[in-house]
Amino acid sequence: MPDLLGDTITDAVISTLRDTEDARLAELLPALVRHVHAFVREVGLTQQEWARAVDFLTRTGQLCTPARQEFILLSDVLGVTMLVDALGNERPAAATQNSVMGPYFRDDRPRRPDGADISEGVPGSPLFFEGLVLDHRGAPVAGAGVDVWHSDADGHYDIELPDRTDPAMRALFRTDEAGRFTFRSIRPSSYPIPGDGTVGELMRSTGRPLMRPAHVHLLIEAPGFQRVTTMLFPSDDPYLDVDPVFGVKESLIAAYESHEPGTGPYRAHSEGPYTVLRHTFVLEPAPEA
Ligand SMILES: [Fe+2]
């Protein structure tokens, strides 16, 4: 048997995969081997560099717990998360586009009636949200489930706040007959992605900022329509162009209207300055089953 040299080992590895039963796996694995081998050849990877990469990935895995997923964060900052989403959710420009889901969604969020205050006493500048959910023809989508969640004025989610166990700044709503849902909360702030792990090392070594622009997360589901996982960013946020997870899309930049006390549509409901955010979401029909 001839020795496997640099130019023959790729074919040799791929030939060991020929009995893979699952058709999709039989497509994925040879392609993965080809691309990894091509990368090693292209950069002339040294043994020290290979060992350093193994150490980096090992530590990335060791950071993962039920409350923290460093591998997903790594996928996010390398643009893989948004690339996979783009390939799987191509939509017409008029439809609401997806963005990253992020790590802060939680299943035990409360179901709240229209107009509810979901801040649960967390301090911050009031935010009044008015949402409208339409289908691709412009007709209202009644009964759609709308999850919202966001950070506080310091960029922290409820699960990061000391002494708080109950959900806050998150809720599940249902659209009414006109496709509308409204709620009151507090204005979210920009915040950094976790910088104390391997992803932080990567970001520092490449001079990339950790800060994400402020946003409200939304997840909209209705029978017969594609699920929308998205977020809305304030148009005046200084971090729109440097989002480390590549979640910003032009159509997701929204006007967070600032109002002085005693002016505007909610003057009777707020003693201080407040923000109004209105947005129309357009759902695409689900592909035929
Ligand atoms: Fe977020």
Tab-separated table of C-alpha atoms and ligand atoms in Angstrom:
chain	number	residue	atom	x	y	z
A	1	MET	CA	0.000	0.000	0.000
A	2	PRO	CA	1.464	3.362	-0.988
A	3	ASP	CA	2.082	5.969	1.701
A	4	LEU	CA	-0.605	8.620	1.848
A	5	LEU	CA	1.041	11.856	0.902
A	6	GLY	CA	-0.251	15.408	0.930
A	7	ASP	CA	-1.828	15.090	-2.472
A	8	THR	CA	-3.509	11.701	-2.061
A	9	ILE	CA	-4.839	11.688	1.481
A	10	THR	CA	-7.986	13.664	0.642
A	11	ASP	CA	-9.221	11.052	-1.839
A	12	ALA	CA	-8.257	8.292	0.572
A	13	VAL	CA	-10.366	9.785	3.375
A	14	ILE	CA	-13.322	10.422	1.075
A	15	SER	CA	-13.200	6.819	-0.170
A	16	THR	CA	-13.753	5.602	3.410
A	17	LEU	CA	-17.122	7.418	3.423
A	18	ARG	CA	-18.624	5.581	0.451
A	19	ASP	CA	-20.860	3.288	2.544
A	20	THR	CA	-22.585	6.167	4.352
A	21	GLU	CA	-26.260	5.208	4.314
A	22	ASP	CA	-27.910	8.570	4.926
A	23	ALA	CA	-28.013	10.316	1.542
A	24	ARG	CA	-27.567	13.837	2.896
A	25	LEU	CA	-24.707	12.797	5.190
A	26	ALA	CA	-23.089	11.088	2.196
A	27	GLU	CA	-23.162	14.495	0.485
A	28	LEU	CA	-22.047	16.583	3.481
A	29	LEU	CA	-19.077	14.593	4.800
A	30	PRO	CA	-16.972	14.340	1.606
A	31	ALA	CA	-17.535	18.065	0.995
A	32	LEU	CA	-16.466	18.844	4.561
A	33	VAL	CA	-13.276	16.780	4.165
A	34	ARG	CA	-12.476	18.445	0.835
A	35	HIS	CA	-12.926	21.956	2.240
A	36	VAL	CA	-10.978	21.321	5.458
A	37	HIS	CA	-8.107	19.725	3.554
A	38	ALA	CA	-8.124	22.556	1.007
A	39	PHE	CA	-7.926	25.082	3.861
A	40	VAL	CA	-4.951	23.284	5.427
A	41	ARG	CA	-3.153	23.239	2.053
A	42	GLU	CA	-4.017	26.845	1.161
A	43	VAL	CA	-2.608	28.367	4.354
A	44	GLY	CA	0.161	25.778	4.871
A	45	LEU	CA	-1.105	25.095	8.398
A	46	THR	CA	1.747	24.365	10.835
A	47	GLN	CA	1.582	21.784	13.629
A	48	GLN	CA	1.680	24.558	16.226
A	49	GLU	CA	-1.235	26.319	14.549
A	50	TRP	CA	-3.179	23.051	14.352
A	51	ALA	CA	-2.597	22.453	18.083
A	52	ARG	CA	-3.670	25.996	18.872
A	53	ALA	CA	-6.879	25.533	16.879
A	54	VAL	CA	-7.646	22.278	18.706
A	55	ASP	CA	-7.062	24.058	22.026
A	56	PHE	CA	-9.353	26.934	20.965
A	57	LEU	CA	-12.186	24.588	19.966
A	58	THR	CA	-11.709	22.466	23.098
A	59	ARG	CA	-12.043	25.516	25.327
A	60	THR	CA	-15.039	26.717	23.297
A	61	GLY	CA	-16.802	23.438	24.059
A	62	GLN	CA	-15.818	23.558	27.720
A	63	LEU	CA	-17.496	26.984	28.053
A	64	CYS	CA	-20.858	25.578	26.922
A	65	THR	CA	-23.465	25.022	29.646
A	66	PRO	CA	-27.286	24.996	29.659
A	67	ALA	CA	-27.043	28.786	30.176
A	68	ARG	CA	-24.245	29.582	27.717
A	69	GLN	CA	-23.534	28.414	24.160
A	70	GLU	CA	-20.101	29.590	23.048
A	71	PHE	CA	-20.232	27.540	19.814
A	72	ILE	CA	-23.399	29.311	18.651
A	73	LEU	CA	-21.755	32.618	19.520
A	74	LEU	CA	-18.720	31.570	17.457
A	75	SER	CA	-21.043	30.698	14.575
A	76	ASP	CA	-22.726	34.108	15.007
A	77	VAL	CA	-19.514	36.176	14.879
A	78	LEU	CA	-18.224	34.208	11.873
A	79	GLY	CA	-21.460	34.954	9.983
A	80	VAL	CA	-22.395	31.274	9.674
A	81	THR	CA	-25.656	31.652	11.607
A	82	MET	CA	-26.922	34.410	9.322
A	83	LEU	CA	-25.700	32.580	6.196
A	84	VAL	CA	-27.611	29.406	7.102
A	85	ASP	CA	-30.684	31.501	7.871
A	86	ALA	CA	-30.392	33.379	4.561
A	87	LEU	CA	-30.210	30.140	2.567
A	88	GLY	CA	-33.175	28.600	4.393
A	89	ASN	CA	-35.432	31.655	4.531
A	90	GLU	CA	-35.170	33.514	1.253
A	91	ARG	CA	-38.104	35.913	1.147
A	92	PRO	CA	-39.384	38.682	-1.123
A	93	ALA	CA	-38.100	42.119	-0.100
A	94	ALA	CA	-41.598	43.155	1.038
A	95	ALA	CA	-41.742	40.340	3.607
A	96	THR	CA	-40.292	40.782	7.101
A	97	GLN	CA	-36.750	39.426	7.100
A	98	ASN	CA	-35.217	37.172	9.717
A	99	SER	CA	-32.339	37.975	12.041
A	100	VAL	CA	-30.497	35.962	14.667
A	101	MET	CA	-32.545	34.502	17.506
A	102	GLY	CA	-29.801	35.048	20.088
A	103	PRO	CA	-29.442	33.223	23.403
A	104	TYR	CA	-31.991	35.097	25.537
A	105	PHE	CA	-35.338	33.605	24.519
A	106	ARG	CA	-36.975	31.600	27.326
A	107	ASP	CA	-39.905	29.199	27.188
A	108	ASP	CA	-41.450	30.259	30.489
A	109	ARG	CA	-42.410	33.728	29.285
A	110	PRO	CA	-45.877	34.899	30.329
A	111	ARG	CA	-48.820	35.221	27.978
A	112	ARG	CA	-50.034	38.820	28.274
A	113	PRO	CA	-53.138	40.687	27.070
A	114	ASP	CA	-52.961	43.432	24.493
A	115	GLY	CA	-51.600	46.697	25.874
A	116	ALA	CA	-49.889	45.080	28.886
A	117	ASP	CA	-46.894	46.662	30.605
A	118	ILE	CA	-44.216	43.954	30.422
A	119	SER	CA	-41.432	45.908	32.156
A	120	GLU	CA	-42.455	44.335	35.499
A	121	GLY	CA	-40.997	47.324	37.326
A	122	VAL	CA	-37.543	47.225	35.764
A	123	PRO	CA	-36.516	50.918	35.584
A	124	GLY	CA	-36.095	52.633	32.230
A	125	SER	CA	-37.526	55.133	29.775
A	126	PRO	CA	-41.043	54.062	28.673
A	127	LEU	CA	-41.440	52.377	25.279
A	128	PHE	CA	-44.871	52.059	23.633
A	129	PHE	CA	-44.935	49.445	20.886
A	130	GLU	CA	-47.654	49.229	18.211
A	131	GLY	CA	-47.357	46.214	15.921
A	132	LEU	CA	-49.409	45.174	12.893
A	133	VAL	CA	-49.128	41.727	11.291
A	134	LEU	CA	-50.245	41.392	7.654
A	135	ASP	CA	-50.050	38.635	5.083
A	136	HIS	CA	-48.344	38.966	1.693
A	137	ARG	CA	-51.570	40.382	0.191
A	138	GLY	CA	-51.960	43.041	2.863
A	139	ALA	CA	-54.735	41.296	4.825
A	140	PRO	CA	-54.478	41.255	8.639
A	141	VAL	CA	-53.287	38.043	10.283
A	142	ALA	CA	-55.524	37.501	13.319
A	143	GLY	CA	-54.470	35.207	16.154
A	144	ALA	CA	-50.763	35.224	15.320
A	145	GLY	CA	-48.500	34.429	18.270
A	146	VAL	CA	-46.037	37.263	18.852
A	147	ASP	CA	-43.156	36.780	21.262
A	148	VAL	CA	-41.216	39.869	22.281
A	149	TRP	CA	-38.123	40.085	24.448
A	150	HIS	CA	-35.458	42.729	24.985
A	151	SER	CA	-32.821	44.091	27.340
A	152	ASP	CA	-33.109	46.810	29.954
A	153	ALA	CA	-31.580	50.288	29.804
A	154	ASP	CA	-28.176	48.852	30.780
A	155	GLY	CA	-28.250	46.120	28.137
A	156	HIS	CA	-29.138	43.280	30.514
A	157	TYR	CA	-31.850	40.680	29.986
A	158	ASP	CA	-33.998	39.520	32.902
A	159	ILE	CA	-32.003	36.287	33.318
A	160	GLU	CA	-28.872	38.376	33.890
A	161	LEU	CA	-30.396	40.570	36.607
A	162	PRO	CA	-29.426	39.592	40.151
A	163	ASP	CA	-32.335	38.777	42.474
A	164	ARG	CA	-34.828	38.405	39.608
A	165	THR	CA	-36.242	34.985	38.856
A	166	ASP	CA	-39.569	35.937	37.238
A	167	PRO	CA	-39.612	36.916	33.552
A	168	ALA	CA	-39.558	40.625	32.688
A	169	MET	CA	-39.290	42.561	29.427
A	170	ARG	CA	-40.682	39.551	27.601
A	171	ALA	CA	-44.152	38.178	26.823
A	172	LEU	CA	-46.272	36.279	24.318
A	173	PHE	CA	-49.108	38.222	22.661
A	174	ARG	CA	-51.850	37.315	20.161
A	175	THR	CA	-52.820	39.621	17.339
A	176	ASP	CA	-56.443	40.798	17.345
A	177	GLU	CA	-58.911	40.628	14.440
A	178	ALA	CA	-57.170	43.595	12.802
A	179	GLY	CA	-53.745	41.909	13.108
A	180	ARG	CA	-52.679	44.330	15.825
A	181	PHE	CA	-50.766	43.878	19.072
A	182	THR	CA	-49.554	46.564	21.454
A	183	PHE	CA	-47.578	46.648	24.659
A	184	ARG	CA	-45.701	48.939	26.970
A	185	SER	CA	-42.175	48.308	28.225
A	186	ILE	CA	-38.880	50.192	28.601
A	187	ARG	CA	-36.447	51.246	25.905
A	188	PRO	CA	-33.656	48.648	25.402
A	189	SER	CA	-29.983	49.518	25.149
A	190	SER	CA	-27.014	48.336	23.110
A	191	TYR	CA	-24.966	45.643	24.865
A	192	PRO	CA	-21.764	43.665	24.357
A	193	ILE	CA	-21.715	39.993	23.399
A	194	PRO	CA	-19.883	37.930	26.063
A	195	GLY	CA	-16.191	38.799	25.836
A	196	ASP	CA	-14.776	36.574	28.580
A	197	GLY	CA	-14.500	33.392	26.493
A	198	THR	CA	-12.866	32.127	23.327
A	199	VAL	CA	-15.088	34.315	21.138
A	200	GLY	CA	-13.866	37.332	23.115
A	201	GLU	CA	-10.259	36.278	22.396
A	202	LEU	CA	-11.097	36.054	18.703
A	203	MET	CA	-12.777	39.464	18.685
A	204	ARG	CA	-9.864	41.159	20.493
A	205	SER	CA	-7.234	39.575	18.275
A	206	THR	CA	-9.066	40.877	15.219
A	207	GLY	CA	-9.829	44.328	16.637
A	208	ARG	CA	-13.592	43.868	16.379
A	209	PRO	CA	-15.949	45.617	18.830
A	210	LEU	CA	-18.236	43.496	21.018
A	211	MET	CA	-21.171	45.923	21.081
A	212	ARG	CA	-24.474	45.043	19.442
A	213	PRO	CA	-26.899	47.823	18.501
A	214	ALA	CA	-29.999	48.046	20.736
A	215	HIS	CA	-32.950	45.953	19.602
A	216	VAL	CA	-36.309	44.406	20.422
A	217	HIS	CA	-36.522	40.698	19.523
A	218	LEU	CA	-39.732	39.354	17.973
A	219	LEU	CA	-40.807	35.864	16.998
A	220	ILE	CA	-44.068	35.668	15.016
A	221	GLU	CA	-45.911	32.439	14.261
A	222	ALA	CA	-49.260	31.838	12.566
A	223	PRO	CA	-50.685	28.702	10.932
A	224	GLY	CA	-49.998	28.632	7.182
A	225	PHE	CA	-47.168	31.167	7.357
A	226	GLN	CA	-43.401	31.003	7.644
A	227	ARG	CA	-42.148	31.668	11.146
A	228	VAL	CA	-40.411	35.036	11.492
A	229	THR	CA	-37.534	35.403	13.974
A	230	THR	CA	-36.381	38.979	13.844
A	231	MET	CA	-35.432	42.170	15.679
A	232	LEU	CA	-35.903	45.921	15.262
A	233	PHE	CA	-32.990	48.348	15.664
A	234	PRO	CA	-33.183	52.110	16.353
A	235	SER	CA	-32.133	54.088	13.282
A	236	ASP	CA	-29.839	56.329	15.374
A	237	ASP	CA	-27.868	53.536	17.064
A	238	PRO	CA	-24.071	54.035	16.749
A	239	TYR	CA	-23.402	50.278	16.406
A	240	LEU	CA	-25.620	49.509	13.384
A	241	ASP	CA	-22.632	49.107	11.058
A	242	VAL	CA	-20.501	46.953	13.367
A	243	ASP	CA	-22.973	44.405	14.736
A	244	PRO	CA	-20.656	41.506	15.679
A	245	VAL	CA	-23.301	38.882	14.793
A	246	PHE	CA	-24.288	40.457	11.431
A	247	GLY	CA	-27.966	40.652	12.449
A	248	VAL	CA	-28.722	44.132	11.080
A	249	LYS	CA	-30.703	44.412	7.846
A	250	GLU	CA	-31.855	47.682	6.276
A	251	SER	CA	-35.536	46.718	6.568
A	252	LEU	CA	-35.130	45.994	10.297
A	253	ILE	CA	-33.897	49.503	11.135
A	254	ALA	CA	-36.899	51.255	12.648
A	255	ALA	CA	-37.831	54.730	13.818
A	256	TYR	CA	-37.825	54.740	17.602
A	257	GLU	CA	-39.752	58.019	17.931
A	258	SER	CA	-38.683	60.068	20.951
A	259	HIS	CA	-41.322	62.225	22.628
A	260	GLU	CA	-40.977	64.894	25.288
A	261	PRO	CA	-43.201	64.633	28.376
A	262	GLY	CA	-46.759	65.777	27.717
A	263	THR	CA	-46.515	65.574	23.934
A	264	GLY	CA	-47.393	62.962	21.349
A	265	PRO	CA	-49.784	60.000	21.437
A	266	TYR	CA	-49.046	58.736	24.959
A	267	ARG	CA	-48.760	62.075	26.750
A	268	ALA	CA	-51.298	61.051	29.373
A	269	HIS	CA	-49.429	57.838	30.190
A	270	SER	CA	-45.882	58.981	30.752
A	271	GLU	CA	-44.475	61.580	33.116
A	272	GLY	CA	-41.042	61.638	31.465
A	273	PRO	CA	-39.666	61.372	27.922
A	274	TYR	CA	-40.825	58.258	26.123
A	275	THR	CA	-40.430	56.338	22.858
A	276	VAL	CA	-43.040	55.079	20.392
A	277	LEU	CA	-42.151	52.225	18.051
A	278	ARG	CA	-44.615	51.263	15.311
A	279	HIS	CA	-43.902	48.482	12.868
A	280	THR	CA	-45.769	46.450	10.267
A	281	PHE	CA	-44.712	42.828	9.860
A	282	VAL	CA	-45.455	40.970	6.625
A	283	LEU	CA	-45.664	37.180	6.698
A	284	GLU	CA	-44.964	34.887	3.761
A	285	PRO	CA	-47.114	31.782	3.206
A	286	ALA	CA	-45.494	28.545	4.341
A	287	PRO	CA	-44.414	26.238	1.520
A	288	GLU	CA	-47.005	23.580	0.719
A	289	ALA	CA	-46.465	20.557	2.953
B	1	FE	FE	-30.656	40.582	22.066
